[in-house]
mmCIF file of C-alpha atoms and ligand atoms in Angstrom:
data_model
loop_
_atom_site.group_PDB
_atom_site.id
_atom_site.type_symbol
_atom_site.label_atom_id
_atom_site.label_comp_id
_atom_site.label_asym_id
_atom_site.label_seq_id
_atom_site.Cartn_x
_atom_site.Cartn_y
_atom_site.Cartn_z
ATOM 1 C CA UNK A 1 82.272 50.042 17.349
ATOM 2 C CA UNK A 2 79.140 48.526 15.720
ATOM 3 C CA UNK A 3 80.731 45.809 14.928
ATOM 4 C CA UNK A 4 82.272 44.982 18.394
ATOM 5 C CA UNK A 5 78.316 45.629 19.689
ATOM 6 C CA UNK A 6 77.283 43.009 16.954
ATOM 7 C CA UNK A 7 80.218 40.688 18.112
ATOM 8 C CA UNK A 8 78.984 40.716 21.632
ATOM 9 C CA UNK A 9 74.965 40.251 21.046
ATOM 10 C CA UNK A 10 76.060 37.417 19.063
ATOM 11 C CA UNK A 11 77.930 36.010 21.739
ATOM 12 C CA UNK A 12 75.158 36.654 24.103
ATOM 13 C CA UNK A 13 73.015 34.980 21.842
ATOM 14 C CA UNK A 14 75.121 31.567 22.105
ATOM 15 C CA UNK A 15 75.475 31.787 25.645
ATOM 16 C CA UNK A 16 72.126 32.113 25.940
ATOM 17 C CA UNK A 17 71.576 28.905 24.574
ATOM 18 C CA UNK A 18 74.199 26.673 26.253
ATOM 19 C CA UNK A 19 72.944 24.536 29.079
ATOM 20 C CA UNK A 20 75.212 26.576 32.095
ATOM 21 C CA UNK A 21 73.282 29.665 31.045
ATOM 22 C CA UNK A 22 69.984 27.594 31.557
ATOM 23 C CA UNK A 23 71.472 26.610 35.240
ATOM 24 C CA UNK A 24 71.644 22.314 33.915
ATOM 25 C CA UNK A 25 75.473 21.498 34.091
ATOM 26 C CA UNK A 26 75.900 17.514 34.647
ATOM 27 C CA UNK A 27 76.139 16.852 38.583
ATOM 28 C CA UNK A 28 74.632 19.882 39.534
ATOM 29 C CA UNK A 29 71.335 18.238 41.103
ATOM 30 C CA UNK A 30 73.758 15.438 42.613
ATOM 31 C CA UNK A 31 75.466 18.514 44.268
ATOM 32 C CA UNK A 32 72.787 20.271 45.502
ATOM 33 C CA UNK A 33 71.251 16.848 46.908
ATOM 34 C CA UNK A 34 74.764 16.085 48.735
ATOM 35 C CA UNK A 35 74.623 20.178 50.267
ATOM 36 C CA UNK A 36 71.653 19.603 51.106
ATOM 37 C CA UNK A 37 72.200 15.930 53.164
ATOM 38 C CA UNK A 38 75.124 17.532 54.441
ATOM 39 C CA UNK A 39 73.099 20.197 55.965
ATOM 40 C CA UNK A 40 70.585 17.710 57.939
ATOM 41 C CA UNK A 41 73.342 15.675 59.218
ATOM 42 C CA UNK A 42 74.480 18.661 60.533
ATOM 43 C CA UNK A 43 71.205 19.212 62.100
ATOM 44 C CA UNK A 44 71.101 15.866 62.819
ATOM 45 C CA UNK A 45 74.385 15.993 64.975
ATOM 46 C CA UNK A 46 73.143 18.998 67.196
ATOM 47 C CA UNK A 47 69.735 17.371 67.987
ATOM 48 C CA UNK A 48 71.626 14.136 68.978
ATOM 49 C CA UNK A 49 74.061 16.931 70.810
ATOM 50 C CA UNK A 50 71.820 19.081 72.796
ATOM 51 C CA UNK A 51 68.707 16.489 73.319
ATOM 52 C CA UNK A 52 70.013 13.261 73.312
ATOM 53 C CA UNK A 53 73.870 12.940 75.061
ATOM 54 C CA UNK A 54 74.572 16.070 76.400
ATOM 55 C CA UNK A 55 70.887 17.720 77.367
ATOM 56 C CA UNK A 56 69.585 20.264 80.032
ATOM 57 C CA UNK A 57 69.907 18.852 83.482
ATOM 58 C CA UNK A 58 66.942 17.846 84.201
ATOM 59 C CA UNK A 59 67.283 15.018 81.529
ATOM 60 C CA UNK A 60 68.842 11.743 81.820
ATOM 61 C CA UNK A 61 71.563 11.825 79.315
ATOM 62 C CA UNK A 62 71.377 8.692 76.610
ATOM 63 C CA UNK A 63 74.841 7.423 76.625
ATOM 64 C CA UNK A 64 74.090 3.564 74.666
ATOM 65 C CA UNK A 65 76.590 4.276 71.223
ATOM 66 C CA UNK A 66 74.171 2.083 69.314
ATOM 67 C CA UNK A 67 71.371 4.500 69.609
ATOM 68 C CA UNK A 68 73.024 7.239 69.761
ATOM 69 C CA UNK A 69 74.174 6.204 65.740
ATOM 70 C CA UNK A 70 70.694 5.318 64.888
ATOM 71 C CA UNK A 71 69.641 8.396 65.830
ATOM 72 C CA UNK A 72 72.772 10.192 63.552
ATOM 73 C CA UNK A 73 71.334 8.161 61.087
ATOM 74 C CA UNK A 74 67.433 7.905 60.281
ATOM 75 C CA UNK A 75 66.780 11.227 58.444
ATOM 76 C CA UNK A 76 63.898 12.692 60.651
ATOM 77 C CA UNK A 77 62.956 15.249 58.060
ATOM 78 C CA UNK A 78 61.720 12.321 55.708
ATOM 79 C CA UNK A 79 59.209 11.411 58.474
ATOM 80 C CA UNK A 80 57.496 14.405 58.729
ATOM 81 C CA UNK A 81 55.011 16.819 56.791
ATOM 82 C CA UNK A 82 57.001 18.691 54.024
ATOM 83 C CA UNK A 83 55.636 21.933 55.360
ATOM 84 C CA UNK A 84 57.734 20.941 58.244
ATOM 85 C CA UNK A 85 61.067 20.649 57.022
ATOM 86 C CA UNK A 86 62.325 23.173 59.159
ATOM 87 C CA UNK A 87 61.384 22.231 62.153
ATOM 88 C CA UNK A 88 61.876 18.068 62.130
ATOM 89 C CA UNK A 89 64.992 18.585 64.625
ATOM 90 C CA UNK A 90 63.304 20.466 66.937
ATOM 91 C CA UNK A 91 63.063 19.421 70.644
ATOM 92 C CA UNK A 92 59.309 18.626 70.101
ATOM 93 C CA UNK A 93 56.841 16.076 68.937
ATOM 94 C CA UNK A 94 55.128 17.018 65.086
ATOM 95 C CA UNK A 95 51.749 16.669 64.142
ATOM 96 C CA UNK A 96 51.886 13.683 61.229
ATOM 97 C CA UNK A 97 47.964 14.167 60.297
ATOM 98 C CA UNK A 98 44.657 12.603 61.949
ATOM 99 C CA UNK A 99 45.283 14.355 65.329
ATOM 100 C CA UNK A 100 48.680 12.062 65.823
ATOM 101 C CA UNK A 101 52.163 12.728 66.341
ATOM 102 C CA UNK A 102 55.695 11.964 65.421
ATOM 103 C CA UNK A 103 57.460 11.787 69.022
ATOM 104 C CA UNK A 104 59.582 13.742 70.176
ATOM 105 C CA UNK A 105 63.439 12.548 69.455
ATOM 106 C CA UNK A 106 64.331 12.800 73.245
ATOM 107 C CA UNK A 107 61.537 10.356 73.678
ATOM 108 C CA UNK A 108 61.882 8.325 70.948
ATOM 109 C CA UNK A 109 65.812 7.706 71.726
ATOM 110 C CA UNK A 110 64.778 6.963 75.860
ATOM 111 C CA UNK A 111 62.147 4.256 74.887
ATOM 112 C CA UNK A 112 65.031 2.753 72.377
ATOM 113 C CA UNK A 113 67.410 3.153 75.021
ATOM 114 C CA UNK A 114 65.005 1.431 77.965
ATOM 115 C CA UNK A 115 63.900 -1.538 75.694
ATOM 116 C CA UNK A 116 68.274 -2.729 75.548
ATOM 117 C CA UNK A 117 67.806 -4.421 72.123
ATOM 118 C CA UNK A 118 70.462 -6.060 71.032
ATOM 119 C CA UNK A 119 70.959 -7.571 67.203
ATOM 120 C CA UNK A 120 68.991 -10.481 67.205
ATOM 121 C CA UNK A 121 65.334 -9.502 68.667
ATOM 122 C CA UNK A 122 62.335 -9.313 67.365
ATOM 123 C CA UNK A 123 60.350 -6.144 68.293
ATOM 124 C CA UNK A 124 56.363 -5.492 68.158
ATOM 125 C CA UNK A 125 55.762 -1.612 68.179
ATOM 126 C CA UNK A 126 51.872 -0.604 68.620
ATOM 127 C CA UNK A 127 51.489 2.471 67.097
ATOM 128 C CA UNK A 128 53.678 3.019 63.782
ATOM 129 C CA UNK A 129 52.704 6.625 62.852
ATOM 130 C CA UNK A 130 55.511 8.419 60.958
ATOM 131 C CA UNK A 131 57.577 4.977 60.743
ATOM 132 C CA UNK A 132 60.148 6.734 62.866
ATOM 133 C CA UNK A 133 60.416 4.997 65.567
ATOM 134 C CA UNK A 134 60.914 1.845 63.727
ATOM 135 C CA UNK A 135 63.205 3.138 61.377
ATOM 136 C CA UNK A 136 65.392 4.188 64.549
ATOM 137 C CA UNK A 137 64.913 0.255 65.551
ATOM 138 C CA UNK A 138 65.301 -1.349 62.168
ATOM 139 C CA UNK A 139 69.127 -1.165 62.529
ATOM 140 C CA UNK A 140 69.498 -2.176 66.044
ATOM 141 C CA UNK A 141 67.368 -5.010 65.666
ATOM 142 C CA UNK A 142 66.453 -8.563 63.572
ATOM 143 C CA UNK A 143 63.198 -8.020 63.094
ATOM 144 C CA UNK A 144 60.515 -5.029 63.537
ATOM 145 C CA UNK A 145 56.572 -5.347 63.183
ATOM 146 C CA UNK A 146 54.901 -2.575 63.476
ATOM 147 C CA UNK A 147 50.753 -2.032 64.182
ATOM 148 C CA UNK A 148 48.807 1.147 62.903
ATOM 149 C CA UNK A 149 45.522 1.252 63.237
ATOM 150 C CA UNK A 150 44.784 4.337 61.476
ATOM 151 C CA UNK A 151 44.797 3.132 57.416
ATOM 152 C CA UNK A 152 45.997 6.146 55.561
ATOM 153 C CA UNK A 153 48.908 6.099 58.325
ATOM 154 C CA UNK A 154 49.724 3.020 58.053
ATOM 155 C CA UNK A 155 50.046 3.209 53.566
ATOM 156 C CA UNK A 156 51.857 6.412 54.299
ATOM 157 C CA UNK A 157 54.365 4.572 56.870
ATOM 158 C CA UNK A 158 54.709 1.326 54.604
ATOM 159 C CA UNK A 159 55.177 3.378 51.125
ATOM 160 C CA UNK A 160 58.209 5.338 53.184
ATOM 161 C CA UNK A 161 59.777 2.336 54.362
ATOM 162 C CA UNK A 162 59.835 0.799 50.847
ATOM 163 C CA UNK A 163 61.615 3.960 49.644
ATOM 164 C CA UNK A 164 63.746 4.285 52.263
ATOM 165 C CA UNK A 165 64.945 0.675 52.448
ATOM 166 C CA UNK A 166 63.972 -0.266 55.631
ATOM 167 C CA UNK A 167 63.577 -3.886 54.182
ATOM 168 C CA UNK A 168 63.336 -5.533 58.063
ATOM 169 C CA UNK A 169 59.901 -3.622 58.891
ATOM 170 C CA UNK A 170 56.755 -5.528 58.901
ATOM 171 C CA UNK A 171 53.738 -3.137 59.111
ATOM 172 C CA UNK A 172 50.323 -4.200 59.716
ATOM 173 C CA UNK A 173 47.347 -2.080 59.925
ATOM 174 C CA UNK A 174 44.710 -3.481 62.653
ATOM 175 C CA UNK A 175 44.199 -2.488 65.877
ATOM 176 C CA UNK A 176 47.268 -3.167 68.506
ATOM 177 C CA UNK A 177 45.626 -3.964 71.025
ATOM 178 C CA UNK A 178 45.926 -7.400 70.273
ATOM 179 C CA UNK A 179 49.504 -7.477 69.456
ATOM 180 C CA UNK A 180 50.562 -9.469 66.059
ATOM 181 C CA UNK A 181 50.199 -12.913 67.490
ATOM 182 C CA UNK A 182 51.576 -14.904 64.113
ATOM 183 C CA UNK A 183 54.735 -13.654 65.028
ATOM 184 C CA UNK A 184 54.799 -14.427 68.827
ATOM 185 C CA UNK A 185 56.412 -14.268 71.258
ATOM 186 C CA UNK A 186 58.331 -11.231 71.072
ATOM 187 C CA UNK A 187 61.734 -10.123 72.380
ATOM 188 C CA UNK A 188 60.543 -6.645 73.122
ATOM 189 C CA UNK A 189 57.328 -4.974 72.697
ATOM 190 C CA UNK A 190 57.288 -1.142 72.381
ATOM 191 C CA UNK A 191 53.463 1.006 72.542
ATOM 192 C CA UNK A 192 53.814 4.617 71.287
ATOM 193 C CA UNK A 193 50.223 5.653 72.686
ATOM 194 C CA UNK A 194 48.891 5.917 75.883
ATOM 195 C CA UNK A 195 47.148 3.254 77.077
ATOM 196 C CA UNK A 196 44.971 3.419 80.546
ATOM 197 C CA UNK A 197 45.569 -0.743 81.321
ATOM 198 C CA UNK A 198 48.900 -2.408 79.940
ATOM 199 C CA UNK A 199 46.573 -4.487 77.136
ATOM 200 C CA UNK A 200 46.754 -8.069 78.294
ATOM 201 C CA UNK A 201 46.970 -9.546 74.610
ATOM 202 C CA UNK A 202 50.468 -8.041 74.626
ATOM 203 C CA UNK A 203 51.312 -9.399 77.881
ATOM 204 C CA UNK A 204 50.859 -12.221 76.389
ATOM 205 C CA UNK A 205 53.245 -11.964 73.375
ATOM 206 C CA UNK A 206 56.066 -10.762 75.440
ATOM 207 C CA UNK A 207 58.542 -13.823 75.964
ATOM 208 C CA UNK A 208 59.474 -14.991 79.299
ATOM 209 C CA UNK A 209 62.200 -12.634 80.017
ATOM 210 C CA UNK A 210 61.318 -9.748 77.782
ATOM 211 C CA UNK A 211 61.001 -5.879 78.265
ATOM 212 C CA UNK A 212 58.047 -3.580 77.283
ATOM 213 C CA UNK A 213 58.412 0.073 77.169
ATOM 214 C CA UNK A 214 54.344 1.669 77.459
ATOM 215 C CA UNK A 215 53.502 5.057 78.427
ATOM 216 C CA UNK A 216 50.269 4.108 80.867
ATOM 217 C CA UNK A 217 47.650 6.657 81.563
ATOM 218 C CA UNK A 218 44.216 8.475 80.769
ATOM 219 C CA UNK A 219 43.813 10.918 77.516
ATOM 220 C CA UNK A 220 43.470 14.210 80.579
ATOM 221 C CA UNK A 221 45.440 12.246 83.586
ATOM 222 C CA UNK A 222 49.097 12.048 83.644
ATOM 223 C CA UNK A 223 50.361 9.404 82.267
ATOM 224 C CA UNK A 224 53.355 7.547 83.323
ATOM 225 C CA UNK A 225 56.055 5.965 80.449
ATOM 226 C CA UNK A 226 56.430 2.341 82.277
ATOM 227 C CA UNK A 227 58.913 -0.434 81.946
ATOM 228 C CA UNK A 228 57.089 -3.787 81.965
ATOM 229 C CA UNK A 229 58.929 -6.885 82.517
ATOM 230 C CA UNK A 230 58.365 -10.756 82.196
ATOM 231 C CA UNK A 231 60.868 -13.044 84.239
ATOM 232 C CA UNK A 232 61.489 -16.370 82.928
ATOM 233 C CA UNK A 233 59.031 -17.576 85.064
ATOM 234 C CA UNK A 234 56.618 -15.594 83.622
ATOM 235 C CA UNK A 235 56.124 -12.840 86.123
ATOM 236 C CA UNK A 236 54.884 -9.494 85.586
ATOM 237 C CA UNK A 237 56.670 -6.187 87.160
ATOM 238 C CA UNK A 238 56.423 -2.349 86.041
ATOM 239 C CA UNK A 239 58.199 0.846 87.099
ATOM 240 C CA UNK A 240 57.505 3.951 86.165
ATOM 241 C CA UNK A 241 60.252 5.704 84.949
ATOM 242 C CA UNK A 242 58.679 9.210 83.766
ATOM 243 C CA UNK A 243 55.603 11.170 83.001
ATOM 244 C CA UNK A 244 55.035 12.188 79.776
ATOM 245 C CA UNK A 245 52.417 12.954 77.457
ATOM 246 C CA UNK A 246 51.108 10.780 74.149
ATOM 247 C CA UNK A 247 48.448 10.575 71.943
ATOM 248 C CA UNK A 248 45.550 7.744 73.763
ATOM 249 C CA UNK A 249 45.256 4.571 72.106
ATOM 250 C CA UNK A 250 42.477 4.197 70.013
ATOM 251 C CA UNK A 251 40.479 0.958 69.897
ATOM 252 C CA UNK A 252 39.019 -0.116 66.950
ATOM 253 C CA UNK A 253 35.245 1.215 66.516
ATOM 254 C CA UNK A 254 35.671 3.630 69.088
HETATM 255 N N1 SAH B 1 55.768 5.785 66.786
HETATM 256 C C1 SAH B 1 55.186 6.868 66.043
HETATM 257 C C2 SAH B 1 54.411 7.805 66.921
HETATM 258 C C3 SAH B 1 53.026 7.674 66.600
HETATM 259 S S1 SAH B 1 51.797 8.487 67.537
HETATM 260 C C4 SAH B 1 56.236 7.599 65.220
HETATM 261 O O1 SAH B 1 57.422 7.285 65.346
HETATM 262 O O2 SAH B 1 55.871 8.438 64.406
HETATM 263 C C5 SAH B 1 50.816 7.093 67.999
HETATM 264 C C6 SAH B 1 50.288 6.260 66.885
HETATM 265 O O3 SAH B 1 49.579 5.167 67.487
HETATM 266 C C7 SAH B 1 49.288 6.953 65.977
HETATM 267 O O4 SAH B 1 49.695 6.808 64.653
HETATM 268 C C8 SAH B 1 47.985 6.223 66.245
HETATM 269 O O5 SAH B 1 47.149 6.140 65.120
HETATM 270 C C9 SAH B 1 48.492 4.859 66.677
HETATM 271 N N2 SAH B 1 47.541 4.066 67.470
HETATM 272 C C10 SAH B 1 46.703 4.492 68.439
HETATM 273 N N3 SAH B 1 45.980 3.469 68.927
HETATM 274 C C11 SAH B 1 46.382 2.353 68.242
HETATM 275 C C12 SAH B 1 46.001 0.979 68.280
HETATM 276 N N4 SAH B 1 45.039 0.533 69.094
HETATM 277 N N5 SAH B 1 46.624 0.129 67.457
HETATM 278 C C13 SAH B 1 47.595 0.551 66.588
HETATM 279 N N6 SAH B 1 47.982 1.844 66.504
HETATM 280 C C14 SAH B 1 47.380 2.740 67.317
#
């Protein structure tokens, strides 16, 4: 009897010490990393799902296969505070820090969809915040240069797209207002804050025949998300396509 007790403290003993006692057995962080990808895809699929293709009624569906995969793809829960894990699918913008957002996916997915990129453009976006929405472009797209004006945004944005690999983003921090004119004209030009005048600078850098997608309205008014496009000939025309609500553009100084 005593000795069988003996016989199994000693074997506790040695368990004790081996490594799957400790919870370290080889590939068992691997594991955990792939069950836990596994589990944002998932979330991933029913945002794309229920906000994006198939959503309430009273939303245009997004039916373009190309954004529809970038969407699949970018891993939204990278882009925004780690308190907010949980919530980075949800149907709603996220604060990001200095009173600014991360869009909301719906949105972010209908201004990718409006612009019609196709592989070869190159795209200004004014307002980089997260680095979301120019992750979504990065892969539907040449070229992507991206404005912040507000500094610690902009390191945050540029550090996350060195990690992540998005090796075709080109992030400046100044104010975008004035576009990034060494790398005029652009194909498309995309402004993720609202703006009460389409800045004229940008008009500017669009290229004869190119699209910009700018919500257009004061801070308390509403403010409409407008198409703007340049004809070969160099003429201006905008529709609004929806209201919506952004963060206002911030000029440098103010
Ligand atoms: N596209 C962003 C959403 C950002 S919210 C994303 O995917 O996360 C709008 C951003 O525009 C904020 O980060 C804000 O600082 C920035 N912004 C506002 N005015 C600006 C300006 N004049 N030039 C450049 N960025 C500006």
């Amino acid at each position: 009897m005593a000795k069988g007790i003996i016989f199994l403290l000693a074997c506790a003993l040695m368990f004790q010490g081996m490594p799957i006692i400790k919870g370290g057995y080889p590939g068992a962080k691997a594991w955990a990393e792939e069950k836990e990808e596994a589990r944002y895809l998932e979330r991933r699929r029913a945002m794309v799902r229920t906000q994006i293709s198939d959503p309430p009624g009273y939303r245009k569906p997004i039916r373009d296969e190309n954004v529809l995969a970038a969407m699949l793809a970018v891993p939204r829960h990278l882009f925004v505070k780690p308190n907010d894990l949980s919530k980075a699918y949800g149907d709603f913008p996220l604060p990001i820090g200095h009173g600014q957002t991360i869009s909301q996916p719906y949105v972010v997915a209908l201004m990718t969809d409006l612009l019609e990129v196709t592989p070869e453009q190159r795209v200004l976006e004014v307002g980089t915040g997260s680095g979301y929405q120019a992750a979504i472009l990065s892969s539907l797209v040449k070229e992507v240069y991206t404005v912040e004006i507000i500094r610690a945004l902009g390191q945050q944005a540029s550090a996350r797209m060195r990690r992540l690999d998005y090796n075709n983003v080109h992030l400046k921090i100044a104010d975008g207002y004035y576009g990034w004119q060494e790398h005029a004209p652009f194909d498309r030009i995309i402004v993720t804050a609202a703006a009460t005048l389409v800045p004229p600078p940008l008009l500017r850098q669009l290229r004869p025949g190119g699209k910009m997608c700018i919500p257009v309205g004061g801070q308390y008014r509403v403010q409409h998300l407008t198409m703007v496009e340049k004809s070969e000939a160099g003429r201006i025309t905008m529709k609004k396509i929806l209201p919506v609500r952004f963060v206002p553009f911030i000029r440098a100084g103010e």
